[in-house]
Amino acid sequence: MIYLDYQATTPLAPEAREAMLPLLGGPGGTGFGNPHSAHRMGRQAAAAVELAREQVAGLFPPGGKVIFTGSATEAINLAIRGSAPAGDMRPVAVSAIEHAAVLDTVRALGCPVAELAVNQEGLVRADSTLPDGVRLVAVMQVNNEIGTVQPVDTLGTAARAAGALFLCDAVQGAGKLAPPSAADMIAVSAHKLYGPKGIGALWVRDGLELVPIITGGGQEQGIRSGTLSPALCAGFGAAAVLATDRLKSDAQHVEMLWKKAFSMFWGWNLNGSADQRWHGNLNIRREGLDVGRLMSDIRHIAFSAGSACASGSGRSSHVLAALGLDRAQARSSIRLGFGRYTTLEEIEQATEKIMKATAQQDRL
Ligand code: PLP
């Protein structure tokens, strides 16, 4: 199997797996304590959680706290719902190409929602107009479908100048790019940066108080109740340290793969900007391509038609539509995602297979 779906999820780094194992416990083991228990095993588990918190904090700017959540989707929900006092109906503004975790959540609030358009390159204008009285602006750092890098520092500064909070969904950018500098809240997910699934985090700027959306035992300083998994926290922490240490070398590796892949797909069109982009995301289209057929013809290559979330839900891609592509163009697009553990040989083999299968389609 050649895995080219790094935006959907990434392989677990061996270092993250190692960090998790002692905390999974098992008969005779002592690592499985509840981090919220007062006895020694509990305190050991709590120490592992706090070490992980410090490690994950390295993904964010200074001056904030890390709240562990079950996913980035939960972190985003906490940010959007937890920052609104009950009955607050002031408008929010989001980019038109946000993940469903942001779009569906703001739409559920019942307040006016302004969508900030993107240009044909898939970029939100840095000087987008914000609605009067806006309370929250949410723009992602890197788009999950097309990899475009958004001007979040300028937009964050503008949001603050307008008296709004700025939420950045940094799920696809964390551990790859420098963190957004003008955000009040940043959401990330461990499984997109070579950590385990089932854990995310919300970074909250010091001084900003959130209302809990999950109540119960009062864990995570009362903001997110529920027993934490020390093993997941430790895996996330190790993955975060590794991503920070390897920021440059991972980017260089991805750049080398991008150059190869991009040069091989002649006759295809790139969706989204080539320059303002995380180069581990190659979203391309070819007129008349039957993507479903392509996927069944080359089952040993794992890639995606549009975003994994959009294809899972059967919705057509709102991101490609926002770029101005029609349904046929969107339906003839594929996304190849690669990263730290992808080899040049895998890119070459996969590209050749895809080109061969599409040439066969042309002959039909
Ligand atoms: N935001 C973006 C940009 C994503 O790519 C994803 C996952 O695909 C999410 C949010 C949701 O992350 P999680 O799987 O941790 O809920």
mmCIF file of C-alpha atoms and ligand atoms in Angstrom:
data_model
loop_
_atom_site.group_PDB
_atom_site.id
_atom_site.type_symbol
_atom_site.label_atom_id
_atom_site.label_comp_id
_atom_site.label_asym_id
_atom_site.label_seq_id
_atom_site.Cartn_x
_atom_site.Cartn_y
_atom_site.Cartn_z
ATOM 1 C CA MET A 1 0.000 0.000 0.000
ATOM 2 C CA ILE A 2 1.263 3.498 -0.813
ATOM 3 C CA TYR A 3 -0.241 5.961 1.645
ATOM 4 C CA LEU A 4 -0.889 9.392 0.129
ATOM 5 C CA ASP A 5 -3.603 10.750 2.391
ATOM 6 C CA TYR A 6 -1.605 12.738 4.951
ATOM 7 C CA GLN A 7 -4.315 15.409 5.291
ATOM 8 C CA ALA A 8 -6.811 12.785 6.468
ATOM 9 C CA THR A 9 -4.395 11.396 9.034
ATOM 10 C CA THR A 10 -0.680 10.709 9.440
ATOM 11 C CA PRO A 11 1.190 7.562 10.475
ATOM 12 C CA LEU A 12 1.994 7.399 14.184
ATOM 13 C CA ALA A 13 5.633 8.413 14.770
ATOM 14 C CA PRO A 14 7.588 5.558 16.418
ATOM 15 C CA GLU A 15 8.708 8.050 19.084
ATOM 16 C CA ALA A 16 5.070 8.862 19.920
ATOM 17 C CA ARG A 17 4.185 5.176 20.104
ATOM 18 C CA GLU A 18 7.114 4.534 22.493
ATOM 19 C CA ALA A 19 5.997 7.356 24.753
ATOM 20 C CA MET A 20 2.488 5.899 24.938
ATOM 21 C CA LEU A 21 3.264 2.271 25.710
ATOM 22 C CA PRO A 22 4.200 2.522 29.426
ATOM 23 C CA LEU A 23 1.023 4.503 30.106
ATOM 24 C CA LEU A 24 -1.348 1.964 28.597
ATOM 25 C CA GLY A 25 -0.835 -0.254 31.642
ATOM 26 C CA GLY A 26 -2.206 -3.774 31.614
ATOM 27 C CA PRO A 27 -2.094 -6.473 34.301
ATOM 28 C CA GLY A 28 0.865 -5.942 36.607
ATOM 29 C CA GLY A 29 1.669 -2.574 35.054
ATOM 30 C CA THR A 30 1.428 0.666 37.002
ATOM 31 C CA GLY A 31 1.087 3.179 34.189
ATOM 32 C CA PHE A 32 -2.690 3.033 33.832
ATOM 33 C CA GLY A 33 -3.601 5.246 36.792
ATOM 34 C CA ASN A 34 -6.315 7.875 36.566
ATOM 35 C CA PRO A 35 -4.489 11.219 36.351
ATOM 36 C CA HIS A 36 -7.186 12.728 38.551
ATOM 37 C CA SER A 37 -6.655 10.246 41.431
ATOM 38 C CA ALA A 38 -4.778 11.396 44.514
ATOM 39 C CA HIS A 39 -2.675 8.243 45.106
ATOM 40 C CA ARG A 40 0.828 7.652 43.790
ATOM 41 C CA MET A 41 -0.240 5.969 40.542
ATOM 42 C CA GLY A 42 -2.629 8.822 39.895
ATOM 43 C CA ARG A 43 0.078 11.376 40.554
ATOM 44 C CA GLN A 44 2.445 9.576 38.156
ATOM 45 C CA ALA A 45 -0.218 9.647 35.449
ATOM 46 C CA ALA A 46 -0.886 13.331 36.182
ATOM 47 C CA ALA A 47 2.846 14.074 35.874
ATOM 48 C CA ALA A 48 2.820 12.418 32.427
ATOM 49 C CA VAL A 49 -0.137 14.592 31.408
ATOM 50 C CA GLU A 50 1.556 17.777 32.626
ATOM 51 C CA LEU A 51 4.804 16.924 30.823
ATOM 52 C CA ALA A 52 2.765 16.360 27.649
ATOM 53 C CA ARG A 53 0.999 19.686 28.165
ATOM 54 C CA GLU A 54 4.360 21.479 28.267
ATOM 55 C CA GLN A 55 5.491 19.622 25.153
ATOM 56 C CA VAL A 56 2.302 20.439 23.233
ATOM 57 C CA ALA A 57 2.614 24.082 24.362
ATOM 58 C CA GLY A 58 5.736 24.228 22.160
ATOM 59 C CA LEU A 59 3.415 24.240 19.120
ATOM 60 C CA PHE A 60 1.863 27.553 20.208
ATOM 61 C CA PRO A 61 2.971 31.111 20.872
ATOM 62 C CA PRO A 62 3.915 32.000 24.459
ATOM 63 C CA GLY A 63 1.273 33.479 26.757
ATOM 64 C CA GLY A 64 -1.515 30.942 26.747
ATOM 65 C CA LYS A 65 -2.716 27.633 28.166
ATOM 66 C CA VAL A 66 -3.306 24.258 26.556
ATOM 67 C CA ILE A 67 -6.610 22.467 27.153
ATOM 68 C CA PHE A 68 -6.666 18.840 26.022
ATOM 69 C CA THR A 69 -9.769 17.716 24.133
ATOM 70 C CA GLY A 70 -10.868 14.545 22.381
ATOM 71 C CA SER A 71 -10.267 15.972 18.884
ATOM 72 C CA ALA A 72 -9.763 19.235 17.050
ATOM 73 C CA THR A 73 -13.482 19.192 16.287
ATOM 74 C CA GLU A 74 -14.149 19.343 20.026
ATOM 75 C CA ALA A 75 -11.506 22.056 20.481
ATOM 76 C CA ILE A 76 -13.199 24.138 17.773
ATOM 77 C CA ASN A 77 -16.620 23.621 19.372
ATOM 78 C CA LEU A 78 -15.210 24.701 22.729
ATOM 79 C CA ALA A 79 -13.693 27.811 21.154
ATOM 80 C CA ILE A 80 -16.806 28.858 19.236
ATOM 81 C CA ARG A 81 -19.466 27.956 21.803
ATOM 82 C CA GLY A 82 -17.389 28.511 24.937
ATOM 83 C CA SER A 83 -16.428 32.073 23.970
ATOM 84 C CA ALA A 84 -20.056 33.216 23.617
ATOM 85 C CA PRO A 85 -21.974 34.203 26.720
ATOM 86 C CA ALA A 86 -25.512 32.684 26.598
ATOM 87 C CA GLY A 87 -27.762 34.592 24.202
ATOM 88 C CA ASP A 88 -24.899 36.458 22.518
ATOM 89 C CA MET A 89 -26.205 37.034 18.994
ATOM 90 C CA ARG A 90 -23.405 39.261 17.701
ATOM 91 C CA PRO A 91 -22.190 38.211 14.236
ATOM 92 C CA VAL A 92 -19.284 35.905 13.551
ATOM 93 C CA ALA A 93 -17.112 35.833 10.426
ATOM 94 C CA VAL A 94 -15.481 32.739 8.966
ATOM 95 C CA SER A 95 -13.715 31.985 5.718
ATOM 96 C CA ALA A 96 -15.786 30.201 3.080
ATOM 97 C CA ILE A 97 -13.288 27.318 3.032
ATOM 98 C CA GLU A 98 -13.243 26.429 6.728
ATOM 99 C CA HIS A 99 -13.565 22.798 7.800
ATOM 100 C CA ALA A 100 -17.084 21.578 8.628
ATOM 101 C CA ALA A 101 -16.088 21.624 12.311
ATOM 102 C CA VAL A 102 -16.090 25.437 12.073
ATOM 103 C CA LEU A 103 -18.789 25.997 9.456
ATOM 104 C CA ASP A 104 -21.423 23.690 10.945
ATOM 105 C CA THR A 105 -20.715 24.911 14.459
ATOM 106 C CA VAL A 106 -21.091 28.620 13.680
ATOM 107 C CA ARG A 107 -24.239 27.897 11.654
ATOM 108 C CA ALA A 108 -25.716 26.118 14.669
ATOM 109 C CA LEU A 109 -25.275 29.214 16.877
ATOM 110 C CA GLY A 110 -28.235 31.034 15.318
ATOM 111 C CA CYS A 111 -26.358 34.359 15.023
ATOM 112 C CA PRO A 112 -25.537 36.084 11.701
ATOM 113 C CA VAL A 113 -22.583 34.396 9.969
ATOM 114 C CA ALA A 114 -20.498 36.346 7.428
ATOM 115 C CA GLU A 115 -18.504 34.198 5.033
ATOM 116 C CA LEU A 116 -15.206 35.698 3.882
ATOM 117 C CA ALA A 117 -14.780 34.793 0.202
ATOM 118 C CA VAL A 118 -11.587 33.359 -1.261
ATOM 119 C CA ASN A 119 -10.062 34.196 -4.641
ATOM 120 C CA GLN A 120 -9.434 31.665 -7.430
ATOM 121 C CA GLU A 121 -6.178 30.744 -5.730
ATOM 122 C CA GLY A 122 -8.040 29.652 -2.612
ATOM 123 C CA LEU A 123 -6.802 32.561 -0.497
ATOM 124 C CA VAL A 124 -8.829 34.761 1.818
ATOM 125 C CA ARG A 125 -8.131 38.446 1.187
ATOM 126 C CA ALA A 126 -6.017 39.828 4.008
ATOM 127 C CA ASP A 127 -8.112 43.052 3.879
ATOM 128 C CA SER A 128 -11.510 41.286 3.983
ATOM 129 C CA THR A 129 -14.310 43.442 5.400
ATOM 130 C CA LEU A 130 -15.576 42.264 8.770
ATOM 131 C CA PRO A 131 -19.198 42.804 9.804
ATOM 132 C CA ASP A 132 -20.019 45.569 12.291
ATOM 133 C CA GLY A 133 -20.065 44.361 15.874
ATOM 134 C CA VAL A 134 -18.345 41.063 14.971
ATOM 135 C CA ARG A 135 -17.543 38.996 18.089
ATOM 136 C CA LEU A 136 -15.477 36.158 16.581
ATOM 137 C CA VAL A 137 -13.465 35.678 13.395
ATOM 138 C CA ALA A 138 -12.312 32.165 12.449
ATOM 139 C CA VAL A 139 -9.850 31.504 9.637
ATOM 140 C CA MET A 140 -7.771 28.361 9.219
ATOM 141 C CA GLN A 141 -3.990 28.396 8.863
ATOM 142 C CA VAL A 142 -3.735 25.766 6.101
ATOM 143 C CA ASN A 143 -6.700 24.460 4.144
ATOM 144 C CA ASN A 144 -7.179 20.697 4.429
ATOM 145 C CA GLU A 145 -8.408 20.159 0.867
ATOM 146 C CA ILE A 146 -6.056 22.326 -1.181
ATOM 147 C CA GLY A 147 -3.243 23.180 1.242
ATOM 148 C CA THR A 148 -3.405 26.951 0.761
ATOM 149 C CA VAL A 149 -1.782 28.973 3.549
ATOM 150 C CA GLN A 150 -4.033 31.810 4.724
ATOM 151 C CA PRO A 151 -2.892 35.277 5.863
ATOM 152 C CA VAL A 152 -3.907 34.517 9.448
ATOM 153 C CA ASP A 153 -1.544 36.969 11.139
ATOM 154 C CA THR A 154 -2.993 39.945 9.239
ATOM 155 C CA LEU A 155 -6.559 38.683 9.663
ATOM 156 C CA GLY A 156 -6.010 38.052 13.360
ATOM 157 C CA THR A 157 -4.706 41.578 13.844
ATOM 158 C CA ALA A 158 -7.703 42.968 11.928
ATOM 159 C CA ALA A 159 -10.121 40.884 14.006
ATOM 160 C CA ARG A 160 -8.644 42.230 17.224
ATOM 161 C CA ALA A 161 -8.768 45.800 15.893
ATOM 162 C CA ALA A 162 -12.480 45.238 15.232
ATOM 163 C CA GLY A 163 -12.952 44.125 18.845
ATOM 164 C CA ALA A 164 -13.391 40.445 17.956
ATOM 165 C CA LEU A 165 -11.680 37.276 19.118
ATOM 166 C CA PHE A 166 -9.644 35.399 16.509
ATOM 167 C CA LEU A 167 -9.849 31.604 16.293
ATOM 168 C CA CYS A 168 -7.342 29.801 14.093
ATOM 169 C CA ASP A 169 -7.898 26.183 13.096
ATOM 170 C CA ALA A 170 -4.244 25.198 12.813
ATOM 171 C CA VAL A 171 -4.934 21.479 12.373
ATOM 172 C CA GLN A 172 -3.120 21.253 9.039
ATOM 173 C CA GLY A 173 -0.408 23.769 9.868
ATOM 174 C CA ALA A 174 0.668 22.872 13.406
ATOM 175 C CA GLY A 175 4.109 21.325 13.555
ATOM 176 C CA LYS A 176 4.739 22.366 9.945
ATOM 177 C CA LEU A 177 4.632 26.172 10.051
ATOM 178 C CA ALA A 178 5.260 28.774 12.735
ATOM 179 C CA PRO A 179 2.109 29.201 14.874
ATOM 180 C CA PRO A 180 -0.285 32.080 14.131
ATOM 181 C CA SER A 181 0.902 35.121 16.064
ATOM 182 C CA ALA A 182 -2.327 37.100 16.527
ATOM 183 C CA ALA A 183 -4.783 34.420 17.617
ATOM 184 C CA ASP A 184 -6.825 34.239 20.809
ATOM 185 C CA MET A 185 -7.573 30.544 20.357
ATOM 186 C CA ILE A 186 -5.816 27.887 18.254
ATOM 187 C CA ALA A 187 -7.155 24.369 17.626
ATOM 188 C CA VAL A 188 -4.899 21.415 16.772
ATOM 189 C CA SER A 189 -5.179 17.643 16.420
ATOM 190 C CA ALA A 190 -2.515 15.056 17.338
ATOM 191 C CA HIS A 191 -3.262 12.641 14.510
ATOM 192 C CA LYS A 192 -2.418 15.208 11.832
ATOM 193 C CA LEU A 193 1.106 15.632 13.186
ATOM 194 C CA TYR A 194 2.164 12.011 13.612
ATOM 195 C CA GLY A 195 0.502 11.586 17.006
ATOM 196 C CA PRO A 196 -2.394 9.331 18.051
ATOM 197 C CA LYS A 197 -6.055 9.708 17.111
ATOM 198 C CA GLY A 198 -8.553 10.651 19.804
ATOM 199 C CA ILE A 199 -6.806 13.720 21.187
ATOM 200 C CA GLY A 200 -6.677 17.384 20.227
ATOM 201 C CA ALA A 201 -6.027 20.622 22.039
ATOM 202 C CA LEU A 202 -7.271 24.167 22.259
ATOM 203 C CA TRP A 203 -4.713 26.846 23.063
ATOM 204 C CA VAL A 204 -6.332 29.794 24.822
ATOM 205 C CA ARG A 205 -4.625 33.143 25.235
ATOM 206 C CA ASP A 206 -3.995 34.138 28.870
ATOM 207 C CA GLY A 207 -6.835 36.196 30.281
ATOM 208 C CA LEU A 208 -9.536 34.753 28.031
ATOM 209 C CA GLU A 209 -12.153 32.835 30.026
ATOM 210 C CA LEU A 210 -14.242 30.167 28.299
ATOM 211 C CA VAL A 211 -17.543 28.687 29.409
ATOM 212 C CA PRO A 212 -17.346 24.869 29.511
ATOM 213 C CA ILE A 213 -19.353 22.971 26.914
ATOM 214 C CA ILE A 214 -18.804 19.627 28.642
ATOM 215 C CA THR A 215 -19.560 19.616 32.349
ATOM 216 C CA GLY A 216 -18.920 16.948 34.959
ATOM 217 C CA GLY A 217 -15.833 16.184 37.045
ATOM 218 C CA GLY A 218 -14.247 19.586 36.448
ATOM 219 C CA GLN A 219 -11.060 18.340 34.796
ATOM 220 C CA GLU A 220 -8.895 20.661 32.668
ATOM 221 C CA GLN A 221 -9.392 23.542 35.130
ATOM 222 C CA GLY A 222 -13.142 23.095 34.929
ATOM 223 C CA ILE A 223 -13.219 23.865 31.222
ATOM 224 C CA ARG A 224 -13.375 20.323 29.833
ATOM 225 C CA SER A 225 -14.657 17.602 32.107
ATOM 226 C CA GLY A 226 -13.822 13.960 31.437
ATOM 227 C CA THR A 227 -10.919 11.683 32.374
ATOM 228 C CA LEU A 228 -7.866 12.340 30.237
ATOM 229 C CA SER A 229 -5.904 9.518 28.654
ATOM 230 C CA PRO A 230 -2.275 9.933 29.803
ATOM 231 C CA ALA A 231 -1.147 7.627 26.978
ATOM 232 C CA LEU A 232 -2.803 9.791 24.317
ATOM 233 C CA CYS A 233 -1.443 12.947 25.966
ATOM 234 C CA ALA A 234 2.085 11.475 26.049
ATOM 235 C CA GLY A 235 1.864 10.408 22.394
ATOM 236 C CA PHE A 236 0.677 13.892 21.460
ATOM 237 C CA GLY A 237 3.494 15.470 23.500
ATOM 238 C CA ALA A 238 6.204 13.325 21.908
ATOM 239 C CA ALA A 239 4.793 14.004 18.431
ATOM 240 C CA ALA A 240 4.745 17.753 19.132
ATOM 241 C CA VAL A 241 8.390 17.797 20.271
ATOM 242 C CA LEU A 242 9.426 15.789 17.236
ATOM 243 C CA ALA A 243 7.478 18.041 14.846
ATOM 244 C CA THR A 244 9.096 21.133 16.336
ATOM 245 C CA ASP A 245 12.580 19.586 16.156
ATOM 246 C CA ARG A 246 12.034 18.439 12.592
ATOM 247 C CA LEU A 247 10.159 21.479 11.299
ATOM 248 C CA LYS A 248 12.873 22.346 8.811
ATOM 249 C CA SER A 249 13.897 18.850 7.746
ATOM 250 C CA ASP A 250 10.278 17.715 7.320
ATOM 251 C CA ALA A 251 9.587 20.776 5.146
ATOM 252 C CA GLN A 252 12.695 20.118 3.038
ATOM 253 C CA HIS A 253 11.657 16.498 2.539
ATOM 254 C CA VAL A 254 8.134 17.525 1.512
ATOM 255 C CA GLU A 255 9.569 20.101 -0.889
ATOM 256 C CA MET A 256 11.654 17.435 -2.589
ATOM 257 C CA LEU A 257 8.572 15.183 -2.975
ATOM 258 C CA TRP A 258 6.446 18.093 -4.235
ATOM 259 C CA LYS A 259 8.938 19.021 -6.942
ATOM 260 C CA LYS A 260 8.961 15.441 -8.203
ATOM 261 C CA ALA A 261 5.179 14.939 -8.081
ATOM 262 C CA PHE A 262 4.368 18.349 -9.555
ATOM 263 C CA SER A 263 6.729 17.786 -12.482
ATOM 264 C CA MET A 264 5.192 14.395 -13.290
ATOM 265 C CA PHE A 265 1.537 15.433 -13.502
ATOM 266 C CA TRP A 266 1.684 17.194 -16.860
ATOM 267 C CA GLY A 267 -1.704 17.799 -18.427
ATOM 268 C CA TRP A 268 -3.328 18.274 -14.991
ATOM 269 C CA ASN A 269 -4.437 21.549 -13.346
ATOM 270 C CA LEU A 270 -3.470 22.473 -9.820
ATOM 271 C CA ASN A 271 -6.366 23.508 -7.545
ATOM 272 C CA GLY A 272 -5.319 26.468 -5.400
ATOM 273 C CA SER A 273 -2.176 28.568 -5.255
ATOM 274 C CA ALA A 274 1.137 26.841 -5.956
ATOM 275 C CA ASP A 275 3.186 29.272 -3.846
ATOM 276 C CA GLN A 276 0.982 30.104 -0.879
ATOM 277 C CA ARG A 277 0.617 26.440 -0.096
ATOM 278 C CA TRP A 278 1.809 23.628 2.135
ATOM 279 C CA HIS A 279 3.560 21.507 -0.468
ATOM 280 C CA GLY A 280 2.545 18.213 1.104
ATOM 281 C CA ASN A 281 -0.848 18.753 -0.534
ATOM 282 C CA LEU A 282 -1.198 18.201 -4.261
ATOM 283 C CA ASN A 283 -4.846 18.734 -5.217
ATOM 284 C CA ILE A 284 -5.153 18.406 -8.986
ATOM 285 C CA ARG A 285 -7.826 17.892 -11.601
ATOM 286 C CA ARG A 286 -7.998 16.488 -15.081
ATOM 287 C CA GLU A 287 -10.919 17.175 -17.353
ATOM 288 C CA GLY A 288 -13.299 14.239 -17.676
ATOM 289 C CA LEU A 289 -11.534 12.142 -15.023
ATOM 290 C CA ASP A 290 -13.746 9.529 -13.343
ATOM 291 C CA VAL A 291 -12.289 9.637 -9.841
ATOM 292 C CA GLY A 292 -14.396 6.740 -8.526
ATOM 293 C CA ARG A 293 -13.107 4.538 -11.319
ATOM 294 C CA LEU A 294 -9.531 5.679 -10.746
ATOM 295 C CA MET A 295 -9.803 4.766 -7.063
ATOM 296 C CA SER A 296 -11.128 1.299 -7.786
ATOM 297 C CA ASP A 297 -8.487 0.724 -10.491
ATOM 298 C CA ILE A 298 -5.601 1.501 -8.131
ATOM 299 C CA ARG A 299 -6.757 0.267 -4.760
ATOM 300 C CA HIS A 300 -3.257 -0.112 -3.345
ATOM 301 C CA ILE A 301 -2.743 3.661 -3.389
ATOM 302 C CA ALA A 302 -4.552 5.459 -0.582
ATOM 303 C CA PHE A 303 -5.525 8.924 -1.775
ATOM 304 C CA SER A 304 -8.595 11.064 -1.576
ATOM 305 C CA ALA A 305 -11.208 12.585 -3.830
ATOM 306 C CA GLY A 306 -11.409 16.087 -2.357
ATOM 307 C CA SER A 307 -11.337 16.170 1.440
ATOM 308 C CA ALA A 308 -11.772 12.955 3.390
ATOM 309 C CA CYS A 309 -14.471 14.652 5.464
ATOM 310 C CA ALA A 310 -16.423 15.877 2.440
ATOM 311 C CA SER A 311 -16.206 12.539 0.673
ATOM 312 C CA GLY A 312 -17.180 10.697 3.852
ATOM 313 C CA SER A 313 -20.342 12.773 4.183
ATOM 314 C CA GLY A 314 -21.204 12.572 0.493
ATOM 315 C CA ARG A 315 -21.222 16.393 0.273
ATOM 316 C CA SER A 316 -19.550 17.941 -2.736
ATOM 317 C CA SER A 317 -16.538 20.077 -1.945
ATOM 318 C CA HIS A 318 -17.458 23.582 -0.741
ATOM 319 C CA VAL A 319 -13.770 24.472 -0.992
ATOM 320 C CA LEU A 320 -13.440 23.735 -4.695
ATOM 321 C CA ALA A 321 -16.787 25.501 -5.273
ATOM 322 C CA ALA A 322 -15.446 28.577 -3.427
ATOM 323 C CA LEU A 323 -12.521 28.644 -5.876
ATOM 324 C CA GLY A 324 -15.057 28.971 -8.690
ATOM 325 C CA LEU A 325 -14.801 25.386 -9.964
ATOM 326 C CA ASP A 326 -17.985 23.852 -11.331
ATOM 327 C CA ARG A 327 -19.262 20.460 -10.141
ATOM 328 C CA ALA A 328 -17.650 18.562 -13.018
ATOM 329 C CA GLN A 329 -14.260 20.133 -12.297
ATOM 330 C CA ALA A 330 -14.607 19.407 -8.587
ATOM 331 C CA ARG A 331 -15.624 15.822 -9.290
ATOM 332 C CA SER A 332 -12.546 15.302 -11.481
ATOM 333 C CA SER A 333 -10.147 16.389 -8.706
ATOM 334 C CA ILE A 334 -7.950 14.220 -6.524
ATOM 335 C CA ARG A 335 -5.864 15.025 -3.480
ATOM 336 C CA LEU A 336 -2.460 13.445 -2.909
ATOM 337 C CA GLY A 337 -1.061 14.110 0.546
ATOM 338 C CA PHE A 338 2.459 13.223 1.568
ATOM 339 C CA GLY A 339 4.836 13.885 4.416
ATOM 340 C CA ARG A 340 7.643 12.736 6.671
ATOM 341 C CA TYR A 341 7.512 9.021 5.914
ATOM 342 C CA THR A 342 6.741 9.204 2.181
ATOM 343 C CA THR A 343 9.615 8.159 -0.072
ATOM 344 C CA LEU A 344 10.538 9.468 -3.507
ATOM 345 C CA GLU A 345 10.040 5.956 -4.891
ATOM 346 C CA GLU A 346 6.469 5.919 -3.559
ATOM 347 C CA ILE A 347 5.733 9.236 -5.270
ATOM 348 C CA GLU A 348 7.214 7.972 -8.528
ATOM 349 C CA GLN A 349 5.349 4.667 -8.415
ATOM 350 C CA ALA A 350 2.028 6.232 -7.450
ATOM 351 C CA THR A 351 2.308 8.939 -10.097
ATOM 352 C CA GLU A 352 3.103 6.410 -12.806
ATOM 353 C CA LYS A 353 0.141 4.223 -11.778
ATOM 354 C CA ILE A 354 -2.238 7.191 -11.716
ATOM 355 C CA MET A 355 -1.024 8.435 -15.102
ATOM 356 C CA LYS A 356 -1.390 4.944 -16.576
ATOM 357 C CA ALA A 357 -4.897 4.463 -15.193
ATOM 358 C CA THR A 358 -6.029 7.877 -16.468
ATOM 359 C CA ALA A 359 -4.555 7.165 -19.918
ATOM 360 C CA GLN A 360 -6.644 3.975 -19.949
ATOM 361 C CA GLN A 361 -9.738 6.021 -19.117
ATOM 362 C CA ASP A 362 -8.945 8.305 -22.076
ATOM 363 C CA ARG A 363 -8.924 5.300 -24.383
ATOM 364 C CA LEU A 364 -12.391 4.116 -23.293
HETATM 365 N N1 PLP B 1 -9.883 21.166 10.893
HETATM 366 C C1 PLP B 1 -9.196 20.745 9.814
HETATM 367 C C2 PLP B 1 -8.557 21.757 8.907
HETATM 368 C C3 PLP B 1 -9.078 19.378 9.544
HETATM 369 O O1 PLP B 1 -8.378 18.958 8.486
HETATM 370 C C4 PLP B 1 -9.693 18.458 10.430
HETATM 371 C C5 PLP B 1 -9.667 17.008 10.134
HETATM 372 O O2 PLP B 1 -9.722 16.602 8.983
HETATM 373 C C6 PLP B 1 -10.368 18.942 11.551
HETATM 374 C C7 PLP B 1 -10.449 20.304 11.745
HETATM 375 C C8 PLP B 1 -10.985 18.013 12.549
HETATM 376 O O3 PLP B 1 -9.959 17.338 13.279
HETATM 377 P P1 PLP B 1 -10.272 16.087 14.203
HETATM 378 O O4 PLP B 1 -10.175 14.888 13.325
HETATM 379 O O5 PLP B 1 -9.201 16.058 15.247
HETATM 380 O O6 PLP B 1 -11.609 16.287 14.787
#
